[in-house]
Short mmCIF file of C-alpha atoms in Angstrom, two decimals:
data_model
loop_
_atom_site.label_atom_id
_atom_site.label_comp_id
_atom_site.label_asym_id
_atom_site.label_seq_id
_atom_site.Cartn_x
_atom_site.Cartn_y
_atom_site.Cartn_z
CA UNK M 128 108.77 157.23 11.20
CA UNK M 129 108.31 153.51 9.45
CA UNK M 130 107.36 156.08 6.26
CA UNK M 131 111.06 157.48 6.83
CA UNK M 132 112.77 153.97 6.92
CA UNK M 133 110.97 152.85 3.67
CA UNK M 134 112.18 156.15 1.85
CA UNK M 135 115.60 155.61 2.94
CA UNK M 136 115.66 151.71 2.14
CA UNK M 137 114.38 152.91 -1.04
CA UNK M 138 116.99 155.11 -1.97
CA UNK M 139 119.56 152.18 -1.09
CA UNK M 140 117.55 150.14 -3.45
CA UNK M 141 117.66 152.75 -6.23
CA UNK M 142 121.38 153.19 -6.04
CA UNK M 143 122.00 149.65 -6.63
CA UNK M 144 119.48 147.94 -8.21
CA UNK M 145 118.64 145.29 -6.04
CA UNK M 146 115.87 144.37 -3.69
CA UNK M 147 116.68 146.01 -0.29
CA UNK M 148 115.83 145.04 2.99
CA UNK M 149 116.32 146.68 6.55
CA UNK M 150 116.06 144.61 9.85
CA UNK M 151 116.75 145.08 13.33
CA UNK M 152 119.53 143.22 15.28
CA UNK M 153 117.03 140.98 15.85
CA UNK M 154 116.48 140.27 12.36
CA UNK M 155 112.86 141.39 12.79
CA UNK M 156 111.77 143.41 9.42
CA UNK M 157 111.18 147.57 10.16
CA UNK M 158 111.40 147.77 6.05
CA UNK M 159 111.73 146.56 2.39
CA UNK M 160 112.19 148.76 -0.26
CA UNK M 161 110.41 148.76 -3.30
CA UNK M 162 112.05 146.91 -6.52
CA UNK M 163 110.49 146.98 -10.05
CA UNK M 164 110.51 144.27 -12.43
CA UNK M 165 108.41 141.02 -12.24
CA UNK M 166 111.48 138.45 -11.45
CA UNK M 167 110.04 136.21 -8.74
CA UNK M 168 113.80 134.23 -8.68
CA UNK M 169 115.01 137.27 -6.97
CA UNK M 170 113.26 136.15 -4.21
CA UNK M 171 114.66 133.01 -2.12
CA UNK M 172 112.95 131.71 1.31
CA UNK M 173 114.19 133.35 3.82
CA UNK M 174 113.84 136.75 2.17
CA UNK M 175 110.49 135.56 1.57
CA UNK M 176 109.87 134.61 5.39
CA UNK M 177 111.41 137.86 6.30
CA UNK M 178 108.93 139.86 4.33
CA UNK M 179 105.44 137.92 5.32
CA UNK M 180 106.26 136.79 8.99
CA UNK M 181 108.24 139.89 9.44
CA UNK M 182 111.16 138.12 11.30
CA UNK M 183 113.73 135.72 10.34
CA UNK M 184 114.39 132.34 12.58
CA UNK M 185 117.11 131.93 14.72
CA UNK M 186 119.41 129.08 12.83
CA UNK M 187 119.16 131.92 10.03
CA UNK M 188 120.10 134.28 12.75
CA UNK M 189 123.16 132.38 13.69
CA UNK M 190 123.87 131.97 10.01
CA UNK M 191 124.19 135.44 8.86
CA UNK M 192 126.17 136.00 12.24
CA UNK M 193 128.73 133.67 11.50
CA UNK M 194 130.34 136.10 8.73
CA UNK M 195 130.77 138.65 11.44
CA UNK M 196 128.40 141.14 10.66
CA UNK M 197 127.28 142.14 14.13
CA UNK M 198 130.96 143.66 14.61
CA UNK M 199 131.43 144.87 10.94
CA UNK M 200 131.66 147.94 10.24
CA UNK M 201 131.11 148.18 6.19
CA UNK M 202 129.99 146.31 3.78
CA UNK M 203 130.64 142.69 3.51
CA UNK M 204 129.57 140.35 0.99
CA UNK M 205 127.43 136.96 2.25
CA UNK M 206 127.30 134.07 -0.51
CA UNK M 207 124.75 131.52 -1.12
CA UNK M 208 123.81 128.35 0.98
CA UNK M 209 120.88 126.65 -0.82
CA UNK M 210 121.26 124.33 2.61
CA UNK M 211 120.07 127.27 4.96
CA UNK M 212 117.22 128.55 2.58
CA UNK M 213 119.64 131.15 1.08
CA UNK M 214 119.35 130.88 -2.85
CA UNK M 215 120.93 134.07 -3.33
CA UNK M 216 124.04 135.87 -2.35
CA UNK M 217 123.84 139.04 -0.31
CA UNK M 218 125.75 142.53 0.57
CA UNK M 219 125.13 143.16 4.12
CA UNK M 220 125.21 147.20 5.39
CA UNK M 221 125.70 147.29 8.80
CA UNK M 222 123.67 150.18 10.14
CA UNK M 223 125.05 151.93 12.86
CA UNK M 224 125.29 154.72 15.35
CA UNK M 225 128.18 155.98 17.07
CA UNK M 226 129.44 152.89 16.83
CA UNK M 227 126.40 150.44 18.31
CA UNK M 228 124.73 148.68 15.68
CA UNK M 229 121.22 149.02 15.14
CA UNK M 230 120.55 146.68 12.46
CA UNK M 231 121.39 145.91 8.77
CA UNK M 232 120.30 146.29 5.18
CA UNK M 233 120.35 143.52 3.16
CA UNK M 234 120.71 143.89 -0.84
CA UNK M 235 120.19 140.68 -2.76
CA UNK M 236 122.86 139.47 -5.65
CA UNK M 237 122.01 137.62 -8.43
CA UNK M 238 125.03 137.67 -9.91
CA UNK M 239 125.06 141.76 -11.30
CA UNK M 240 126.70 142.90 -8.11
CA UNK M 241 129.49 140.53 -7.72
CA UNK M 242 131.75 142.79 -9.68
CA UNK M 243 130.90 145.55 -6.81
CA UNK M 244 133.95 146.81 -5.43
CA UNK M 245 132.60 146.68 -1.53
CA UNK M 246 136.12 148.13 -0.23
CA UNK M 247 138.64 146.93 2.20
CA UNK M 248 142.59 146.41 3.10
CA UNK M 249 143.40 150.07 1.40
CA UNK M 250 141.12 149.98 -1.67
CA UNK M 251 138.38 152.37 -1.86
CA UNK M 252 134.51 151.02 -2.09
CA UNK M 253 132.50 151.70 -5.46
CA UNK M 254 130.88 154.82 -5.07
CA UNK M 255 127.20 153.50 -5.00
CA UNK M 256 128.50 151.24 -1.67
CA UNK M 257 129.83 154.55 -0.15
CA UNK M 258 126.50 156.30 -0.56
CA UNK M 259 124.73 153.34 0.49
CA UNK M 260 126.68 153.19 3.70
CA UNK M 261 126.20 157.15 4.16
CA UNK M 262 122.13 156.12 4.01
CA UNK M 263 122.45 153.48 6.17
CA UNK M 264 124.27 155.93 8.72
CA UNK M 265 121.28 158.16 8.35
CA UNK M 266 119.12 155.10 9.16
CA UNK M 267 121.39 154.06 12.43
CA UNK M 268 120.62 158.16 13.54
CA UNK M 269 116.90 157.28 13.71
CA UNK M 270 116.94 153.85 15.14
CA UNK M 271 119.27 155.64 17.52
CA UNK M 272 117.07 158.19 18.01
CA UNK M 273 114.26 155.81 18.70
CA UNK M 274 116.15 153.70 21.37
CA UNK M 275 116.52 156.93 23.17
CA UNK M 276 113.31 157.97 23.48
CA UNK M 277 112.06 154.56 24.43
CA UNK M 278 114.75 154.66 27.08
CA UNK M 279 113.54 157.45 28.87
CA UNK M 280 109.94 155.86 28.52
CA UNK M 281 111.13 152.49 30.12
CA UNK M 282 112.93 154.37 32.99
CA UNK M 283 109.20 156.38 33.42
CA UNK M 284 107.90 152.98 33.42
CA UNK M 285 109.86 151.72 36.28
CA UNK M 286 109.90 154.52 38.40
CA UNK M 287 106.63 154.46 38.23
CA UNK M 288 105.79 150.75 38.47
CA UNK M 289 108.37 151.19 41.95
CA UNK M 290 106.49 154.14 43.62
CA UNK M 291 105.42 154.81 47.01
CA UNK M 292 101.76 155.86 47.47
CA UNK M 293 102.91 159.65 47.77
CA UNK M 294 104.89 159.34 45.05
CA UNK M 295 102.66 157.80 42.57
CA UNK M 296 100.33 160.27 40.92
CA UNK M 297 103.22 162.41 40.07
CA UNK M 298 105.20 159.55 38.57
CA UNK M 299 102.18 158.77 36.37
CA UNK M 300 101.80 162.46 35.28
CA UNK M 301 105.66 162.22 34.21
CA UNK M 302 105.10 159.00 32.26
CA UNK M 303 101.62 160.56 30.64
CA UNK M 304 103.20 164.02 29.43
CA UNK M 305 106.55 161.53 28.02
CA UNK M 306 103.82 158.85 25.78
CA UNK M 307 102.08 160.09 22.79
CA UNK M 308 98.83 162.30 22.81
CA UNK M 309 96.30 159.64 23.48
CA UNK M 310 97.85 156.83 23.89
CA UNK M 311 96.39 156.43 27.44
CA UNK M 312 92.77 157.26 26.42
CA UNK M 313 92.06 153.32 26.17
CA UNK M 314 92.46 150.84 28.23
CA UNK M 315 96.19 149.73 29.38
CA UNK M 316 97.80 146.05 30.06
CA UNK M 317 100.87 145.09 31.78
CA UNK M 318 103.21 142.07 30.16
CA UNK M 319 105.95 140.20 32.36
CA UNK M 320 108.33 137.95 30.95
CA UNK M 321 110.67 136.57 33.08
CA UNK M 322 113.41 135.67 32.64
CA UNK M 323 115.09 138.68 30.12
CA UNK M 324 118.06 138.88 29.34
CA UNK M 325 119.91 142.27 29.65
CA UNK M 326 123.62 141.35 29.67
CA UNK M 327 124.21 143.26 25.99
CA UNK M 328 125.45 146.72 26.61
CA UNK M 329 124.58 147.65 23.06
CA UNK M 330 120.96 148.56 23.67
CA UNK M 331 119.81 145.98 21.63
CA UNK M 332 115.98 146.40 20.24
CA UNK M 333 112.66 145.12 21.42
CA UNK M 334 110.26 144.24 18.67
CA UNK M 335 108.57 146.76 17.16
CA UNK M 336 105.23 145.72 18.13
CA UNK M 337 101.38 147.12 17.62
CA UNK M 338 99.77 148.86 21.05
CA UNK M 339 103.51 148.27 23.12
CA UNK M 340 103.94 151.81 24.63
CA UNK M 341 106.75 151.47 26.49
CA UNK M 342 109.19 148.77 28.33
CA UNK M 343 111.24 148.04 30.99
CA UNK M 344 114.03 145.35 32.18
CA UNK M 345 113.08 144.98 36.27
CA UNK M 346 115.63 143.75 38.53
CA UNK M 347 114.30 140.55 39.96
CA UNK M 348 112.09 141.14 42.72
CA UNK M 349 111.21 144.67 42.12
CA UNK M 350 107.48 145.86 42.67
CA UNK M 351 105.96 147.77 44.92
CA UNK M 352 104.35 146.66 47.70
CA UNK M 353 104.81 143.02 46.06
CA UNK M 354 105.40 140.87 49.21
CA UNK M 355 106.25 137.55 47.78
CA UNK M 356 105.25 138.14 44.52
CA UNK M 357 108.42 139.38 43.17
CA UNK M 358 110.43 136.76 42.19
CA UNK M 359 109.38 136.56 38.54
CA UNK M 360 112.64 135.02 37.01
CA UNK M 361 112.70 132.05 40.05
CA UNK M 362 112.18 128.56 37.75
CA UNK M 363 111.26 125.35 39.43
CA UNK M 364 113.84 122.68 38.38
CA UNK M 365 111.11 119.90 37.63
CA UNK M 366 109.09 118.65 40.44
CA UNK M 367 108.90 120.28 43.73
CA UNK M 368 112.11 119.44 45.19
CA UNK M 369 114.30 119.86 42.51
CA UNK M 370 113.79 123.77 42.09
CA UNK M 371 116.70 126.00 41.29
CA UNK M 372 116.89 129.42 39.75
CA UNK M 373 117.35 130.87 36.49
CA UNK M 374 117.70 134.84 35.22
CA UNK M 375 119.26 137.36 33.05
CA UNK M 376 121.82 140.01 33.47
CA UNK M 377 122.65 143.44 32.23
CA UNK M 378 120.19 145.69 30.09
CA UNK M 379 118.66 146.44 26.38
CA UNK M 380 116.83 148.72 24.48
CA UNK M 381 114.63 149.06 21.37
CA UNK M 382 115.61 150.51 18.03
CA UNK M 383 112.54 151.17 16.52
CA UNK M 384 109.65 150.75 19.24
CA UNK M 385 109.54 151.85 22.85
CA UNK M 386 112.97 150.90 24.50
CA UNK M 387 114.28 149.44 28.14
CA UNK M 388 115.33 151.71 31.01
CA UNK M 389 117.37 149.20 32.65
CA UNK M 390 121.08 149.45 33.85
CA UNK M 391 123.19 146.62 33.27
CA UNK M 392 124.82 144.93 36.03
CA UNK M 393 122.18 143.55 37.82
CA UNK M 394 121.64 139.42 38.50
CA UNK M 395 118.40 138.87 36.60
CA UNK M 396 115.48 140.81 35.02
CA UNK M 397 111.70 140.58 34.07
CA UNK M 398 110.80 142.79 31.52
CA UNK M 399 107.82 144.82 32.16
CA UNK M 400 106.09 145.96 28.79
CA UNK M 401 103.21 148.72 28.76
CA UNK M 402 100.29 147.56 26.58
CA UNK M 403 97.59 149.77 24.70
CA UNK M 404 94.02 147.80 24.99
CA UNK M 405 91.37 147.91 22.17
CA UNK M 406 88.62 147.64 25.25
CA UNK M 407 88.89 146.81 28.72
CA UNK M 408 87.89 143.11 27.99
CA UNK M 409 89.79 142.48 25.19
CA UNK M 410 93.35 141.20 26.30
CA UNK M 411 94.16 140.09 22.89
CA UNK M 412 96.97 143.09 22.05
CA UNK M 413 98.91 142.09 25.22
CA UNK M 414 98.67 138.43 24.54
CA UNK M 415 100.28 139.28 21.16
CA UNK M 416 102.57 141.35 22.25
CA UNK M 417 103.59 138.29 25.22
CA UNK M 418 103.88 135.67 22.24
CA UNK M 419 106.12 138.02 20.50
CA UNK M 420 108.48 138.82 23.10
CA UNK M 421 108.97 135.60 23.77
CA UNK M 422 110.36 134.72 20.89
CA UNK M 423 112.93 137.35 21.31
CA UNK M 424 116.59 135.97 21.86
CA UNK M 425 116.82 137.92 24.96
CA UNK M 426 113.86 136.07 26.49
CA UNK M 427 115.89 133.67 29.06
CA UNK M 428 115.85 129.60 28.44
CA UNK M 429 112.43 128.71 29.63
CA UNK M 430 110.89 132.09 30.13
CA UNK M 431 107.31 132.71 30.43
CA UNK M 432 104.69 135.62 30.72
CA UNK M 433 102.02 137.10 32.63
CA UNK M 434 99.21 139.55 31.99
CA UNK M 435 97.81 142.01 34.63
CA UNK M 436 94.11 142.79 35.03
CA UNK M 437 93.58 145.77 32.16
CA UNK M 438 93.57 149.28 33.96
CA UNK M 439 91.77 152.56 33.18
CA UNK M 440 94.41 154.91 34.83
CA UNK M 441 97.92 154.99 35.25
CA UNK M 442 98.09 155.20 39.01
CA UNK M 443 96.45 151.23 39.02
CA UNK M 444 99.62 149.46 37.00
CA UNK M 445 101.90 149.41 40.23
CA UNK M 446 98.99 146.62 40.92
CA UNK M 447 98.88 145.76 37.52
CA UNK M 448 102.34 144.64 37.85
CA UNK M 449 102.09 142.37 40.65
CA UNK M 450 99.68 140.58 39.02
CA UNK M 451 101.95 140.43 35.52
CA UNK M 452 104.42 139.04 37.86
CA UNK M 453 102.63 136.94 39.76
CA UNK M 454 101.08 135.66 36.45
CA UNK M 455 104.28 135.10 34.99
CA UNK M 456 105.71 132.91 38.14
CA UNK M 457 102.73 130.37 37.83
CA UNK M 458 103.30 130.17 34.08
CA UNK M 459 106.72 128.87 34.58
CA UNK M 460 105.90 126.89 37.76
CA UNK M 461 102.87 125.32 36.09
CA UNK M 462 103.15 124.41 32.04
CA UNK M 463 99.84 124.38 31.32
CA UNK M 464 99.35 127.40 32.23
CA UNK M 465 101.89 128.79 30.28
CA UNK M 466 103.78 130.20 28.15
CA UNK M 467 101.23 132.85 28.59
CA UNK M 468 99.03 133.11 31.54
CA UNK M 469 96.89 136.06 32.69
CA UNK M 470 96.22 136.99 36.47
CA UNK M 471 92.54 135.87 36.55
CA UNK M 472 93.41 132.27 34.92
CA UNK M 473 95.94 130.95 37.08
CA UNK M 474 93.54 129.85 40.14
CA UNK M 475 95.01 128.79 43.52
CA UNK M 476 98.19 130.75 42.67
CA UNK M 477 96.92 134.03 42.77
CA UNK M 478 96.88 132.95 46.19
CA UNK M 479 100.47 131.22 46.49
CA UNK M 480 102.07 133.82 44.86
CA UNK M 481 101.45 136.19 47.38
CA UNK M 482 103.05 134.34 49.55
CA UNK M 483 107.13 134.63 51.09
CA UNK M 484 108.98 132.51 48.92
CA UNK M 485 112.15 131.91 50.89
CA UNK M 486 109.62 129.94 53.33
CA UNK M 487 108.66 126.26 53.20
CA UNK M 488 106.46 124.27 55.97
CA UNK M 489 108.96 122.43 58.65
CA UNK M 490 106.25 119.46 58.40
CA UNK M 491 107.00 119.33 54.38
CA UNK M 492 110.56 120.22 54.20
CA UNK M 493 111.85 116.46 54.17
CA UNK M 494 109.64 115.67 51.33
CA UNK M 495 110.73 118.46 48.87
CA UNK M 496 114.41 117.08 49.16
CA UNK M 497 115.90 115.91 45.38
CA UNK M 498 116.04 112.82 47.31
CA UNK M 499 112.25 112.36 47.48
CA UNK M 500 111.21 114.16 44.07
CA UNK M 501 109.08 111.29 42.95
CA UNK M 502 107.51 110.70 46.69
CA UNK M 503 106.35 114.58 45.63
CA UNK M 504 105.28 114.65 42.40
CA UNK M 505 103.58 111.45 43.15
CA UNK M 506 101.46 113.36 46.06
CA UNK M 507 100.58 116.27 43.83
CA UNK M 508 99.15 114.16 41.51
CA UNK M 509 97.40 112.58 43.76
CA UNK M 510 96.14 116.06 45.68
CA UNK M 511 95.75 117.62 41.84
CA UNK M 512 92.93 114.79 40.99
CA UNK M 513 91.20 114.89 44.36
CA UNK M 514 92.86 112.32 46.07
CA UNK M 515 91.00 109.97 43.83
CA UNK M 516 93.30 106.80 43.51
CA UNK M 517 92.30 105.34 39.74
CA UNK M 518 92.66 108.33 38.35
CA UNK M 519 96.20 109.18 40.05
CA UNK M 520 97.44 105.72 39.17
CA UNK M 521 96.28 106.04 35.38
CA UNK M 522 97.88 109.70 35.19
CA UNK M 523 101.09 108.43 36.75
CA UNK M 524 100.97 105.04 34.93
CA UNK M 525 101.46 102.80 37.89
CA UNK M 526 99.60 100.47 39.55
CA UNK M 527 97.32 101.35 42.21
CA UNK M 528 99.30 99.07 45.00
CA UNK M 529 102.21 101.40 43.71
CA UNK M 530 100.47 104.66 44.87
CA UNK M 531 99.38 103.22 47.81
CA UNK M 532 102.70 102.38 48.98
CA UNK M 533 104.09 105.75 47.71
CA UNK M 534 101.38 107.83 49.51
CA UNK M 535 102.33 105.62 52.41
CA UNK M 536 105.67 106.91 52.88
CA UNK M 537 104.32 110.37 51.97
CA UNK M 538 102.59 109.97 55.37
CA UNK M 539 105.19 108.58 57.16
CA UNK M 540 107.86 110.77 55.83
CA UNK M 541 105.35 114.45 56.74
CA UNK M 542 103.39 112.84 59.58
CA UNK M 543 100.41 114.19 57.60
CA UNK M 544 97.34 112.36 57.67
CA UNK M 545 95.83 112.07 53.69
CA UNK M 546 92.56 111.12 54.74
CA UNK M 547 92.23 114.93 56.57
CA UNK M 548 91.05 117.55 54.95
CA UNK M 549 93.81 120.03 56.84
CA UNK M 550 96.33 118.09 56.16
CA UNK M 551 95.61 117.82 52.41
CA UNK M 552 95.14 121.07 51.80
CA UNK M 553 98.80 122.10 54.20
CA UNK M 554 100.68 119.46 51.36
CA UNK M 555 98.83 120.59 48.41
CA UNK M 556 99.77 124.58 49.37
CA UNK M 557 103.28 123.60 50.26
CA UNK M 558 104.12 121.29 46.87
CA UNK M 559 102.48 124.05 44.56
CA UNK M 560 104.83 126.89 46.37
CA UNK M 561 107.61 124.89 45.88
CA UNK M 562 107.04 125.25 42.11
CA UNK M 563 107.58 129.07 42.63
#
């Protein structure tokens, strides 16, 4: 398929002489097309960028934007801004599909296209545009094509990541007959990244990404079996105390790589992405493929993501997922641990996590109150370097008499005692659920 795109970007190329381009709505590269000549000042930085890091960034993203070609529907003409990077003018081809766009081409102009009739208010385009915009059509039909198929794969996913014991080994069966021959010979990894953001009916695309069989937008507090484990897209709001929550709505797809299965509609999502493993002990495809998602505009403000144990079979990713989730909920309740955290790296909370999370201690309630966020954070920090008092002071920058007189109302406030084990371990558990 990539071999079809480059043919096809090729021909655009051909017909017009210039350096050709094709990226997804994400402005992620899927081609460039091949352009003789050694002229390097045909080239200008973000063309550049596009080509080597294979994505564009997003103030060039809202850039391009601005001319309105996410709701064009030919060709439009994009001029120069040495400010933004852009040396050199551009035609932009929308390419769509039955009216959804799947991406554009992007010719550059230095100068011998600006005579190019590109058509508009009842005259007729140059030839060359029309049979670039006929190639670019043919190029929407595969992306379109694509998103389809990884539709159906994502909805596999999900039913499968939501099944019942009885239901399981046929679901997986479905899934492995739908993926291509062998792709679940090696090992398999599940991503979560929470929050997603489905609210564009369009199907936009997920990254085309190496070893990323298929993917999924999960409703908030969707797995199997997942007891309190599910709420990947809850964010702490700072210190315990000042939690709130934060998700995405609605549902995607990918043009170009294995789609989403999700409906729109619903209040949030986590996006569950299939992984294929090198070996069972090397995580490093899934950690790519986290690192990449996450830089996908449809990853939520302050998202995060987790990575499940690898799996040999398909029936094991329903657990897989709960610890993707679970994984992801301690990367966004603890920062270090993030933006990427896997399930056997995130300590006390594969604990935590399991627990409900609607539930707080009645002893530890009044401490968690905005009121008393710094009486909290104060006592984690306190609990989180052993309850030794130099090195909570230094970490906190206060004096020691300070944390004395803070842990003191801690006590008074909980009717904990610090100097019991119990007790410390009751207000450490509570404060680091609170996070979740």
């Amino acid at each position: 398929m990539p071999g079809d795109y480059e043919q096809l970007v090729d021909e655009i190329s051909a017909a017009l002489g210039a350096p050709a381009t094709l990226e997804d709505r994400d402005f992620r590269l899927i081609a460039f097309g091949a352009h003789e000549g050694d002229d390097d000042s045909m080239m200008d930085p973000v063309r550049t960028r596009s080509i080597l890091q294979r994505r564009s960034t997003a103030a060039v993203r809202a850039w391009f934007e601005g001319f309105g070609i996410a709701r064009a529907k030919s060709a439009l003409r994009i001029p120069p801004d040495p400010a933004a990077g852009v040396f050199k003018g551009r035609i932009c081809l929308p390419v769509r599909h039955r009216g959804i766009v799947h991406g554009y081409v992007w010719l550059l102009d230095d100068g011998h296209l600006s005579n190019l009739e590109l058509g508009g208010r009842g005259t007729p385009p140059d030839p060359r545009i029309e049979q670039a915009m006929e190639t670019a059509a043919r190029i929407g039909a595969l992306l379109a094509a694509e998103a389809r198929a990884g539709a159906e794969l994502g909805d596999l996913l999900r039913e499968l990541l939501l099944s019942g014991a009885s239901e399981r080994q046929a679901a997986a069966e479905t899934l492995r007959g739908a993926l291509r021959p062998g792709a679940t010979e090696a090992p398999l990894a599940l991503v979560a990244v929470a929050p997603w953001d489905t609210s564009d009916t369009d199907a936009a695309p997920l990254p085309g990404l190496p070893g990323l069989l298929a993917a999924s937008a999960m409703p908030l507090g969707t797995a199997a079996g997942a007891g309190g484990a599910t709420g990947a897209g809850e964010r702490p709001g700072g210190p315990p105390g000042a939690g709130s929550r934060s998700g995405a709505s609605g549902a995607g797809s990918r043009s170009g790589a294995p789609g989403t299965g999700a409906r729109p509609g619903a209040p949030g999502h986590t996006l569950a992405a299939l992984v294929r493993l090198r070996t069972a002990g090397g995580l490093a495809p899934a950690h790519s493929a986290a690192e990449h998602l996450l830089r996908s505009p449809r990853a939520g403000s302050g998202a995060a993501a987790g990575i499940g144990a690898a799996r040999e079979e398909l029936t094991e990713l329903p657990g897989a997922w709960r610890e993707a989730l679970a994984a992801a909920r301690a990367a966004r309740a603890e920062p270090q641990l993030g933006p990427v955290a896997q399930w056997d790296a995130i300590g006390a909370y594969r604990l935590l996590t399991g627990l409900p999370s609607d539930r707080s201690d009645e002893t530890i309630r009044p401490l968690l109150s905005p009121a008393h966020a710094e009486l909290a954070r104060t006592a984690e920090a306190f609990l989180d370097c052993a309850g030794q008092a130099s090195r909570t002071a230094q970490a906190l920058g206060i004096h020691r008499q300070t944390l004395y007189y803070r842990l003191g109302r801690v006590e008074k406030l909980t009717g904990l005692d610090l100097d019991e084990g119990t007790d410390r371990l009751l207000l450490h558990m509570a404060l680091k659920s609170a996070r979740l």
